[in-house]
């Protein structure tokens, strides 16, 4: 297999590194986990990316989730173009904000909602609101769940179970994580111990509704219901982070998958990605009595210059209205075909792997699994994944450049795109096997 020409990407990467740390504006894009040169993208259409060298790739990143309908969807494009012609930001309320809020309230368990510009802002604001509402300080989170780069959530587990966390990165003061408890995911006894030890100080428990940031690790049956019940019993709020899963895992997000039959309702929910239709938009919402503590109705301060931006809300609203059951059925079917082909190719090459899914989201782990938590996910053979990733890329498939990520599809992933992935898999699986052999 000949590697595609990447001269223009390499030249841009060189220039970018001169002016931007690592040459990228979000670390995973730099290919550090897999090595090599990130592809600089010139344009995208449907399921396909075109890089600055003219190479085409089936896109399995989909902007890390938002592009549910594929790139440059004609109806989203038309709505956005019309909105741009009316002006791009006013700093005053608009009709699309109200319409998007109504659409999201109708589809999800939230009663009221507030728009922000990123998932990070959404979780940061939800935590502030939970603290303001309860008058308590402590936050519980799970190892391997990512909620954006909020200081108090960039935390690693302390020295023992249910002890307070230590900063996960330089730049976060110990005081910021001193009120955070980090627990293993899917571990009920750890949750029970944390609440037994600190229950009267816990403002909220925040969790990805179904983690996708350590690869896809579904909650075990009843786990979210257990979290909601335990939080409520101790007077803490249950914050369900649906930034990734919301309107992506299903039409309603993860809550629509296990909330309905398990009967749990979060106190607060965070959203992002799909609801912005590829523009910077996110939100947090929830119980009316909790949301009414927010300024200007209540005393908890929160604001944003571009919050509810008319272009972003128009893109989000158009996307959500087009996200019918057929869209999710199509993505599910395409995902099932790819999952099966990946499993067959990796099995044939003798590569230990496991494929996990929740709704339309799935990921391929380079370990036998099952993967229940971050410790299990960390057992992956990342060298083998890197070889697999590059072989896929050379064959025209752009996977997320890390073994710890979900593979994202869209309604634009048609037979040609899916077949390109299927054709690439056997060679990539053999490359993964060879890399694994080389490591021994
Ligand atoms: C579950 C979850 N929460 C929060 C965030 C942060 O969102 P953003 O990158 O928009 O700040 C992400 C981003 O990937 C996410 O997956």
Short mmCIF file of C-alpha atoms and ligand atoms in Angstrom, two decimals:
data_model
loop_
_atom_site.label_atom_id
_atom_site.label_comp_id
_atom_site.label_asym_id
_atom_site.label_seq_id
_atom_site.Cartn_x
_atom_site.Cartn_y
_atom_site.Cartn_z
CA UNK A 1 0.00 0.00 0.00
CA UNK A 2 1.41 3.35 -0.96
CA UNK A 3 0.97 6.20 1.46
CA UNK A 4 -0.96 9.14 0.04
CA UNK A 5 0.96 12.30 -0.68
CA UNK A 6 0.75 14.53 2.40
CA UNK A 7 3.15 17.27 1.35
CA UNK A 8 0.74 20.14 1.80
CA UNK A 9 -0.50 18.83 5.18
CA UNK A 10 3.11 18.44 6.34
CA UNK A 11 3.96 21.98 5.26
CA UNK A 12 0.91 23.40 7.03
CA UNK A 13 1.69 21.38 10.15
CA UNK A 14 5.19 22.88 10.18
CA UNK A 15 3.78 26.41 9.86
CA UNK A 16 1.09 25.70 12.45
CA UNK A 17 3.64 24.48 15.01
CA UNK A 18 5.42 27.80 14.68
CA UNK A 19 2.40 29.76 15.80
CA UNK A 20 0.25 27.31 17.81
CA UNK A 21 1.33 24.84 20.54
CA UNK A 22 1.59 21.43 18.90
CA UNK A 23 0.24 22.93 15.69
CA UNK A 24 -3.37 22.31 16.69
CA UNK A 25 -6.20 23.94 18.59
CA UNK A 26 -7.23 20.81 20.48
CA UNK A 27 -4.59 18.23 21.49
CA UNK A 28 -6.00 15.00 20.02
CA UNK A 29 -5.84 16.48 16.50
CA UNK A 30 -2.03 16.46 16.62
CA UNK A 31 -1.84 12.65 16.12
CA UNK A 32 0.43 12.38 19.21
CA UNK A 33 -1.16 9.06 20.18
CA UNK A 34 -0.58 7.50 16.76
CA UNK A 35 2.37 9.47 15.36
CA UNK A 36 2.64 10.95 11.88
CA UNK A 37 1.23 14.02 10.23
CA UNK A 38 -2.31 15.18 10.90
CA UNK A 39 -4.33 15.72 7.75
CA UNK A 40 -5.28 19.37 7.27
CA UNK A 41 -8.79 19.35 5.90
CA UNK A 42 -9.74 21.60 3.02
CA UNK A 43 -13.39 20.65 2.66
CA UNK A 44 -15.96 18.03 3.53
CA UNK A 45 -19.10 16.78 1.88
CA UNK A 46 -21.47 14.12 3.22
CA UNK A 47 -19.36 11.29 4.66
CA UNK A 48 -16.12 12.44 3.02
CA UNK A 49 -13.22 14.67 4.00
CA UNK A 50 -10.79 16.12 1.47
CA UNK A 51 -7.38 17.16 2.73
CA UNK A 52 -5.19 19.96 1.41
CA UNK A 53 -3.28 17.42 -0.74
CA UNK A 54 -6.51 16.36 -2.43
CA UNK A 55 -6.77 12.97 -0.66
CA UNK A 56 -10.26 11.79 0.22
CA UNK A 57 -11.20 9.96 3.40
CA UNK A 58 -14.36 8.43 4.80
CA UNK A 59 -14.84 10.47 7.94
CA UNK A 60 -15.35 8.40 11.10
CA UNK A 61 -14.77 11.39 13.38
CA UNK A 62 -17.71 13.56 12.26
CA UNK A 63 -16.20 16.49 14.19
CA UNK A 64 -16.20 14.24 17.32
CA UNK A 65 -19.94 13.75 17.12
CA UNK A 66 -21.77 16.85 15.90
CA UNK A 67 -22.13 15.98 12.19
CA UNK A 68 -25.07 13.60 12.59
CA UNK A 69 -26.32 14.43 9.09
CA UNK A 70 -22.88 14.47 7.46
CA UNK A 71 -20.97 17.49 6.18
CA UNK A 72 -22.48 20.42 4.33
CA UNK A 73 -26.01 19.04 4.50
CA UNK A 74 -27.96 21.10 1.93
CA UNK A 75 -30.83 22.04 4.26
CA UNK A 76 -28.55 23.00 7.14
CA UNK A 77 -26.42 24.97 4.72
CA UNK A 78 -29.45 26.82 3.34
CA UNK A 79 -30.81 27.67 6.78
CA UNK A 80 -27.40 28.89 7.97
CA UNK A 81 -26.78 30.93 4.82
CA UNK A 82 -30.15 32.63 5.22
CA UNK A 83 -29.41 33.31 8.89
CA UNK A 84 -25.98 34.79 8.12
CA UNK A 85 -27.62 37.23 5.70
CA UNK A 86 -29.72 38.51 8.63
CA UNK A 87 -26.64 39.29 10.74
CA UNK A 88 -24.49 36.97 12.83
CA UNK A 89 -24.83 38.10 16.45
CA UNK A 90 -26.93 40.71 18.21
CA UNK A 91 -26.41 40.27 21.94
CA UNK A 92 -30.19 40.33 22.26
CA UNK A 93 -32.67 37.45 22.33
CA UNK A 94 -33.90 35.82 19.10
CA UNK A 95 -36.63 33.46 17.91
CA UNK A 96 -34.32 30.53 16.93
CA UNK A 97 -33.15 30.34 20.57
CA UNK A 98 -36.71 29.89 21.76
CA UNK A 99 -37.47 27.34 19.05
CA UNK A 100 -34.34 25.30 19.76
CA UNK A 101 -35.05 25.38 23.51
CA UNK A 102 -38.62 24.19 22.87
CA UNK A 103 -37.39 21.39 20.58
CA UNK A 104 -34.85 20.20 23.18
CA UNK A 105 -37.31 20.40 26.06
CA UNK A 106 -39.80 18.37 24.01
CA UNK A 107 -37.24 15.63 23.25
CA UNK A 108 -35.34 15.35 26.52
CA UNK A 109 -36.02 15.12 30.24
CA UNK A 110 -35.24 18.82 30.85
CA UNK A 111 -37.92 21.36 31.74
CA UNK A 112 -35.90 24.52 31.11
CA UNK A 113 -32.62 25.16 29.37
CA UNK A 114 -29.83 27.74 29.03
CA UNK A 115 -27.53 27.96 25.99
CA UNK A 116 -23.75 28.36 26.14
CA UNK A 117 -21.00 27.99 23.53
CA UNK A 118 -19.12 24.79 24.47
CA UNK A 119 -19.61 21.56 26.36
CA UNK A 120 -16.97 22.70 28.83
CA UNK A 121 -19.02 25.79 29.63
CA UNK A 122 -22.14 23.65 29.99
CA UNK A 123 -20.66 21.31 32.61
CA UNK A 124 -18.87 24.14 34.40
CA UNK A 125 -22.14 26.07 34.65
CA UNK A 126 -24.18 23.01 35.68
CA UNK A 127 -21.78 22.37 38.53
CA UNK A 128 -21.92 25.98 39.68
CA UNK A 129 -25.70 25.81 39.61
CA UNK A 130 -25.74 22.52 41.52
CA UNK A 131 -23.50 24.05 44.17
CA UNK A 132 -25.60 27.21 44.32
CA UNK A 133 -28.84 25.22 44.56
CA UNK A 134 -27.69 22.78 47.25
CA UNK A 135 -25.38 25.11 49.16
CA UNK A 136 -22.81 22.27 49.12
CA UNK A 137 -19.34 22.08 47.55
CA UNK A 138 -18.27 18.51 46.76
CA UNK A 139 -18.56 17.05 43.24
CA UNK A 140 -18.37 13.33 42.41
CA UNK A 141 -17.14 12.18 39.00
CA UNK A 142 -15.87 8.98 37.40
CA UNK A 143 -12.37 8.17 36.13
CA UNK A 144 -12.36 8.07 32.32
CA UNK A 145 -15.40 10.34 32.00
CA UNK A 146 -14.49 13.61 30.29
CA UNK A 147 -16.60 16.68 30.86
CA UNK A 148 -14.47 19.28 29.11
CA UNK A 149 -11.52 21.14 30.56
CA UNK A 150 -13.21 22.43 33.70
CA UNK A 151 -10.56 22.87 36.44
CA UNK A 152 -12.42 20.90 39.12
CA UNK A 153 -13.09 18.04 36.67
CA UNK A 154 -9.52 17.71 35.37
CA UNK A 155 -8.89 15.54 38.38
CA UNK A 156 -7.30 12.17 39.01
CA UNK A 157 -8.33 9.82 41.77
CA UNK A 158 -6.63 10.46 45.10
CA UNK A 159 -4.63 7.85 46.97
CA UNK A 160 -7.62 5.79 48.04
CA UNK A 161 -11.24 5.13 47.27
CA UNK A 162 -13.46 8.11 48.16
CA UNK A 163 -10.54 10.39 48.97
CA UNK A 164 -10.37 13.81 47.36
CA UNK A 165 -8.72 14.16 43.97
CA UNK A 166 -5.41 15.56 42.79
CA UNK A 167 -5.02 17.82 39.73
CA UNK A 168 -4.87 15.90 36.46
CA UNK A 169 -2.73 18.57 34.78
CA UNK A 170 -0.31 21.32 35.74
CA UNK A 171 -2.12 24.63 35.95
CA UNK A 172 -5.01 23.28 38.02
CA UNK A 173 -4.47 24.26 41.65
CA UNK A 174 -4.94 21.60 44.32
CA UNK A 175 -7.69 23.76 45.77
CA UNK A 176 -9.71 23.25 42.56
CA UNK A 177 -9.74 19.47 42.82
CA UNK A 178 -9.80 19.31 46.63
CA UNK A 179 -13.59 19.18 46.46
CA UNK A 180 -13.75 16.51 43.72
CA UNK A 181 -14.12 12.77 44.33
CA UNK A 182 -13.07 10.52 41.43
CA UNK A 183 -14.53 7.00 41.42
CA UNK A 184 -14.22 3.96 39.14
CA UNK A 185 -17.06 3.77 36.60
CA UNK A 186 -19.78 1.12 36.95
CA UNK A 187 -18.72 0.55 40.57
CA UNK A 188 -21.73 0.81 42.87
CA UNK A 189 -19.85 0.09 46.07
CA UNK A 190 -17.45 3.00 45.40
CA UNK A 191 -20.46 5.30 44.94
CA UNK A 192 -22.07 4.02 48.12
CA UNK A 193 -18.86 4.57 50.09
CA UNK A 194 -18.40 8.11 48.73
CA UNK A 195 -21.93 9.06 49.74
CA UNK A 196 -21.62 7.28 53.11
CA UNK A 197 -18.42 9.22 53.88
CA UNK A 198 -19.29 12.63 52.41
CA UNK A 199 -23.02 12.55 51.55
CA UNK A 200 -23.97 15.74 53.39
CA UNK A 201 -21.28 17.71 51.51
CA UNK A 202 -21.98 16.43 47.98
CA UNK A 203 -23.59 19.01 45.70
CA UNK A 204 -23.79 16.75 42.67
CA UNK A 205 -22.66 13.59 40.98
CA UNK A 206 -21.72 14.18 37.35
CA UNK A 207 -21.37 11.35 34.86
CA UNK A 208 -21.37 10.86 31.12
CA UNK A 209 -24.81 9.38 30.47
CA UNK A 210 -22.89 6.63 28.66
CA UNK A 211 -19.14 7.23 28.60
CA UNK A 212 -17.66 7.74 25.16
CA UNK A 213 -14.40 9.38 26.18
CA UNK A 214 -12.60 6.19 27.24
CA UNK A 215 -14.10 4.47 24.22
CA UNK A 216 -17.74 3.48 24.54
CA UNK A 217 -18.38 1.97 27.96
CA UNK A 218 -22.10 1.48 28.46
CA UNK A 219 -23.53 1.88 31.94
CA UNK A 220 -24.35 -1.55 33.37
CA UNK A 221 -28.11 -2.16 33.53
CA UNK A 222 -29.61 0.04 36.22
CA UNK A 223 -26.40 2.00 36.90
CA UNK A 224 -27.77 5.43 35.92
CA UNK A 225 -30.97 4.74 37.86
CA UNK A 226 -28.84 3.77 40.86
CA UNK A 227 -26.81 7.00 40.55
CA UNK A 228 -29.95 9.12 40.32
CA UNK A 229 -31.53 7.38 43.33
CA UNK A 230 -28.37 7.53 45.46
CA UNK A 231 -27.82 11.21 44.69
CA UNK A 232 -31.42 12.06 45.49
CA UNK A 233 -31.40 10.09 48.76
CA UNK A 234 -28.48 12.21 49.93
CA UNK A 235 -29.90 15.55 48.74
CA UNK A 236 -27.36 15.84 45.90
CA UNK A 237 -28.19 16.56 42.26
CA UNK A 238 -27.64 14.00 39.51
CA UNK A 239 -25.99 15.71 36.52
CA UNK A 240 -26.12 13.65 33.36
CA UNK A 241 -23.57 14.80 30.76
CA UNK A 242 -25.10 14.20 27.36
CA UNK A 243 -22.73 16.47 25.44
CA UNK A 244 -21.64 13.47 23.36
CA UNK A 245 -24.64 11.15 23.65
CA UNK A 246 -27.39 13.79 23.38
CA UNK A 247 -29.31 13.38 20.08
CA UNK A 248 -26.43 11.10 18.95
CA UNK A 249 -26.78 7.80 20.85
CA UNK A 250 -30.48 7.99 20.02
CA UNK A 251 -33.08 10.61 19.11
CA UNK A 252 -33.18 11.57 22.79
CA UNK A 253 -29.63 10.61 23.72
CA UNK A 254 -28.72 7.95 26.27
CA UNK A 255 -31.64 8.96 28.48
CA UNK A 256 -33.94 7.84 25.66
CA UNK A 257 -32.19 4.47 25.64
CA UNK A 258 -32.15 3.55 29.30
CA UNK A 259 -34.04 6.36 31.04
CA UNK A 260 -37.44 5.48 29.73
CA UNK A 261 -37.48 1.86 30.88
CA UNK A 262 -35.32 2.29 33.96
CA UNK A 263 -37.30 5.28 35.17
CA UNK A 264 -34.45 7.65 36.04
CA UNK A 265 -34.65 11.37 35.45
CA UNK A 266 -31.58 13.57 35.84
CA UNK A 267 -31.80 16.81 37.82
CA UNK A 268 -29.54 18.56 35.32
CA UNK A 269 -28.37 17.58 31.84
CA UNK A 270 -25.58 19.04 29.72
CA UNK A 271 -25.72 19.07 25.92
CA UNK A 272 -23.39 20.02 23.07
CA UNK A 273 -22.17 18.64 19.73
CA UNK A 274 -25.24 17.54 17.66
CA UNK A 275 -27.47 20.31 19.06
CA UNK A 276 -25.09 22.87 17.50
CA UNK A 277 -25.19 21.29 14.03
CA UNK A 278 -21.43 21.83 13.62
CA UNK A 279 -21.36 25.31 15.19
CA UNK A 280 -20.19 26.25 18.70
CA UNK A 281 -23.31 25.69 20.77
CA UNK A 282 -24.01 23.78 23.96
CA UNK A 283 -26.53 23.91 26.77
CA UNK A 284 -27.45 22.85 30.25
CA UNK A 285 -30.95 22.32 31.50
CA UNK A 286 -33.06 20.39 33.93
CA UNK A 287 -35.61 20.69 36.71
CA UNK A 288 -37.49 23.94 36.60
CA UNK A 289 -36.94 24.68 40.31
CA UNK A 290 -33.16 24.17 39.90
CA UNK A 291 -32.92 26.21 36.69
CA UNK A 292 -34.84 29.08 38.27
CA UNK A 293 -31.89 29.63 40.64
CA UNK A 294 -29.98 30.93 37.61
CA UNK A 295 -29.50 34.66 36.95
CA UNK A 296 -31.50 36.75 36.18
CA UNK A 297 -34.30 34.76 37.89
CA UNK A 298 -32.09 33.60 40.72
CA UNK A 299 -28.78 34.45 42.34
CA UNK A 300 -26.41 32.00 40.56
CA UNK A 301 -24.47 34.02 37.98
CA UNK A 302 -23.90 32.73 34.44
CA UNK A 303 -23.63 34.60 31.13
CA UNK A 304 -22.07 34.57 27.63
CA UNK A 305 -21.51 37.05 24.78
CA UNK A 306 -22.26 34.49 22.05
CA UNK A 307 -24.66 32.27 24.05
CA UNK A 308 -27.65 31.31 21.91
CA UNK A 309 -25.97 32.74 18.83
CA UNK A 310 -28.53 32.90 16.00
CA UNK A 311 -26.37 31.06 13.45
CA UNK A 312 -25.52 28.24 15.85
CA UNK A 313 -29.08 27.87 17.08
CA UNK A 314 -30.38 27.86 13.49
CA UNK A 315 -27.90 25.12 12.55
CA UNK A 316 -28.83 23.13 15.67
CA UNK A 317 -32.55 23.53 15.20
CA UNK A 318 -32.39 22.51 11.53
CA UNK A 319 -30.25 19.49 12.42
CA UNK A 320 -32.55 18.33 15.20
CA UNK A 321 -35.64 18.72 13.01
CA UNK A 322 -33.99 16.61 10.31
CA UNK A 323 -32.86 14.01 12.85
CA UNK A 324 -35.82 11.69 12.43
CA UNK A 325 -36.05 8.04 13.46
CA UNK A 326 -34.91 7.15 9.92
CA UNK A 327 -31.60 8.94 10.52
CA UNK A 328 -30.90 6.87 13.64
CA UNK A 329 -32.02 3.67 11.89
CA UNK A 330 -29.63 4.38 9.01
CA UNK A 331 -26.69 5.11 11.35
CA UNK A 332 -27.46 1.98 13.38
CA UNK A 333 -27.49 -0.20 10.26
CA UNK A 334 -24.26 1.29 8.88
CA UNK A 335 -22.63 0.92 12.31
CA UNK A 336 -23.73 -2.73 12.62
CA UNK A 337 -22.18 -3.51 9.22
CA UNK A 338 -18.89 -1.83 10.17
CA UNK A 339 -18.80 -3.44 13.62
CA UNK A 340 -19.24 -6.88 12.13
CA UNK A 341 -16.62 -6.31 9.44
CA UNK A 342 -14.16 -4.94 12.03
CA UNK A 343 -14.70 -7.90 14.30
CA UNK A 344 -14.23 -10.39 11.45
CA UNK A 345 -11.09 -8.68 10.17
CA UNK A 346 -9.48 -8.40 13.61
CA UNK A 347 -10.42 -11.99 14.52
CA UNK A 348 -9.01 -13.28 11.22
CA UNK A 349 -5.73 -11.46 11.93
CA UNK A 350 -5.68 -12.73 15.54
CA UNK A 351 -5.87 -9.25 17.10
CA UNK A 352 -7.44 -9.23 20.60
CA UNK A 353 -10.30 -6.77 20.52
CA UNK A 354 -13.76 -6.03 21.78
CA UNK A 355 -16.47 -3.85 20.29
CA UNK A 356 -18.85 -2.02 22.62
CA UNK A 357 -21.84 0.11 21.75
CA UNK A 358 -24.61 2.18 23.20
CA UNK A 359 -27.33 3.18 20.79
CA UNK A 360 -25.71 4.39 17.58
CA UNK A 361 -22.32 5.00 19.29
CA UNK A 362 -19.64 2.31 19.26
CA UNK A 363 -15.92 1.83 19.60
CA UNK A 364 -13.35 -0.85 18.94
CA UNK A 365 -11.07 -1.61 21.88
CA UNK A 366 -7.70 -3.22 21.24
CA UNK A 367 -8.04 -5.49 24.27
CA UNK A 368 -10.10 -8.61 24.87
CA UNK A 369 -12.46 -6.81 27.22
CA UNK A 370 -15.12 -6.48 28.37
CA UNK A 371 -14.28 -2.86 29.20
CA UNK A 372 -16.25 -1.74 32.27
CA UNK A 373 -14.11 1.19 33.36
CA UNK A 374 -11.03 3.25 32.65
CA UNK A 375 -8.64 0.63 34.07
CA UNK A 376 -10.00 -1.92 31.57
CA UNK A 377 -9.75 0.61 28.71
CA UNK A 378 -6.13 1.31 29.67
CA UNK A 379 -5.22 -2.35 29.05
CA UNK A 380 -5.41 -1.70 25.29
CA UNK A 381 -2.48 -2.35 22.96
CA UNK A 382 -2.11 1.24 21.76
CA UNK A 383 0.85 0.37 19.50
CA UNK A 384 -1.31 -2.09 17.65
CA UNK A 385 -4.06 0.55 17.35
CA UNK A 386 -1.57 3.08 15.92
CA UNK A 387 -0.58 0.65 13.15
CA UNK A 388 -4.26 -0.09 12.47
CA UNK A 389 -5.07 3.63 12.38
CA UNK A 390 -2.37 4.43 9.80
CA UNK A 391 -3.28 1.51 7.57
CA UNK A 392 -6.90 2.69 7.61
CA UNK A 393 -5.80 6.23 6.83
CA UNK A 394 -3.65 5.05 3.92
CA UNK A 395 -6.68 3.18 2.61
CA UNK A 396 -8.85 6.30 2.79
CA UNK A 397 -10.57 6.02 6.18
CA UNK A 398 -10.06 8.72 8.81
CA UNK A 399 -10.57 7.16 12.23
CA UNK A 400 -10.27 9.13 15.46
CA UNK A 401 -6.49 9.25 16.11
CA UNK A 402 -6.69 7.62 19.53
CA UNK A 403 -7.64 4.19 20.84
CA UNK A 404 -9.85 5.83 23.48
CA UNK A 405 -12.51 7.28 21.22
CA UNK A 406 -15.86 6.39 19.71
CA UNK A 407 -16.16 5.99 15.92
CA UNK A 408 -18.81 8.38 14.63
CA UNK A 409 -21.07 7.87 11.63
CA UNK A 410 -23.71 10.03 9.98
CA UNK A 411 -26.80 9.62 7.86
CA UNK A 412 -24.57 10.49 4.88
CA UNK A 413 -22.49 7.29 5.32
CA UNK A 414 -23.91 5.51 2.31
CA UNK A 415 -22.99 2.13 0.78
CA UNK A 416 -19.89 3.52 -0.96
CA UNK A 417 -18.52 5.00 2.28
CA UNK A 418 -19.30 1.87 4.29
CA UNK A 419 -17.76 -0.36 1.61
CA UNK A 420 -14.58 1.75 1.66
CA UNK A 421 -14.32 1.09 5.41
CA UNK A 422 -15.02 -2.64 4.95
CA UNK A 423 -12.36 -2.92 2.23
CA UNK A 424 -9.79 -1.18 4.41
CA UNK A 425 -10.29 -3.34 7.49
CA UNK A 426 -8.49 -6.63 6.63
CA UNK A 427 -5.21 -4.90 5.69
CA UNK A 428 -5.39 -2.67 8.76
CA UNK A 429 -6.06 -5.68 10.99
CA UNK A 430 -2.97 -7.42 9.55
CA UNK A 431 -0.92 -4.25 10.21
CA UNK A 432 -2.20 -4.25 13.82
CA UNK A 433 -1.23 -7.91 14.22
CA UNK A 434 2.25 -7.26 12.80
CA UNK A 435 2.76 -4.32 15.17
CA UNK A 436 1.68 -6.39 18.12
CA UNK A 437 4.06 -9.16 17.04
CA UNK A 438 6.88 -6.59 16.73
CA UNK A 439 6.29 -5.39 20.29
CA UNK A 440 6.83 -8.88 21.72
C1 LIG B 1 -19.19 14.12 27.46
C2 LIG B 1 -18.51 15.41 27.15
N1 LIG B 1 -18.70 16.45 27.97
C3 LIG B 1 -18.12 17.65 27.73
C4 LIG B 1 -17.29 17.82 26.64
C5 LIG B 1 -16.65 19.15 26.38
O1 LIG B 1 -17.22 19.74 25.28
P1 LIG B 1 -16.40 20.88 24.46
O2 LIG B 1 -15.27 20.21 23.78
O3 LIG B 1 -17.43 21.45 23.54
O4 LIG B 1 -15.95 21.89 25.48
C6 LIG B 1 -17.07 16.76 25.77
C7 LIG B 1 -16.18 16.90 24.60
O5 LIG B 1 -15.83 16.00 23.91
C8 LIG B 1 -17.70 15.53 26.02
O6 LIG B 1 -17.52 14.47 25.22
#
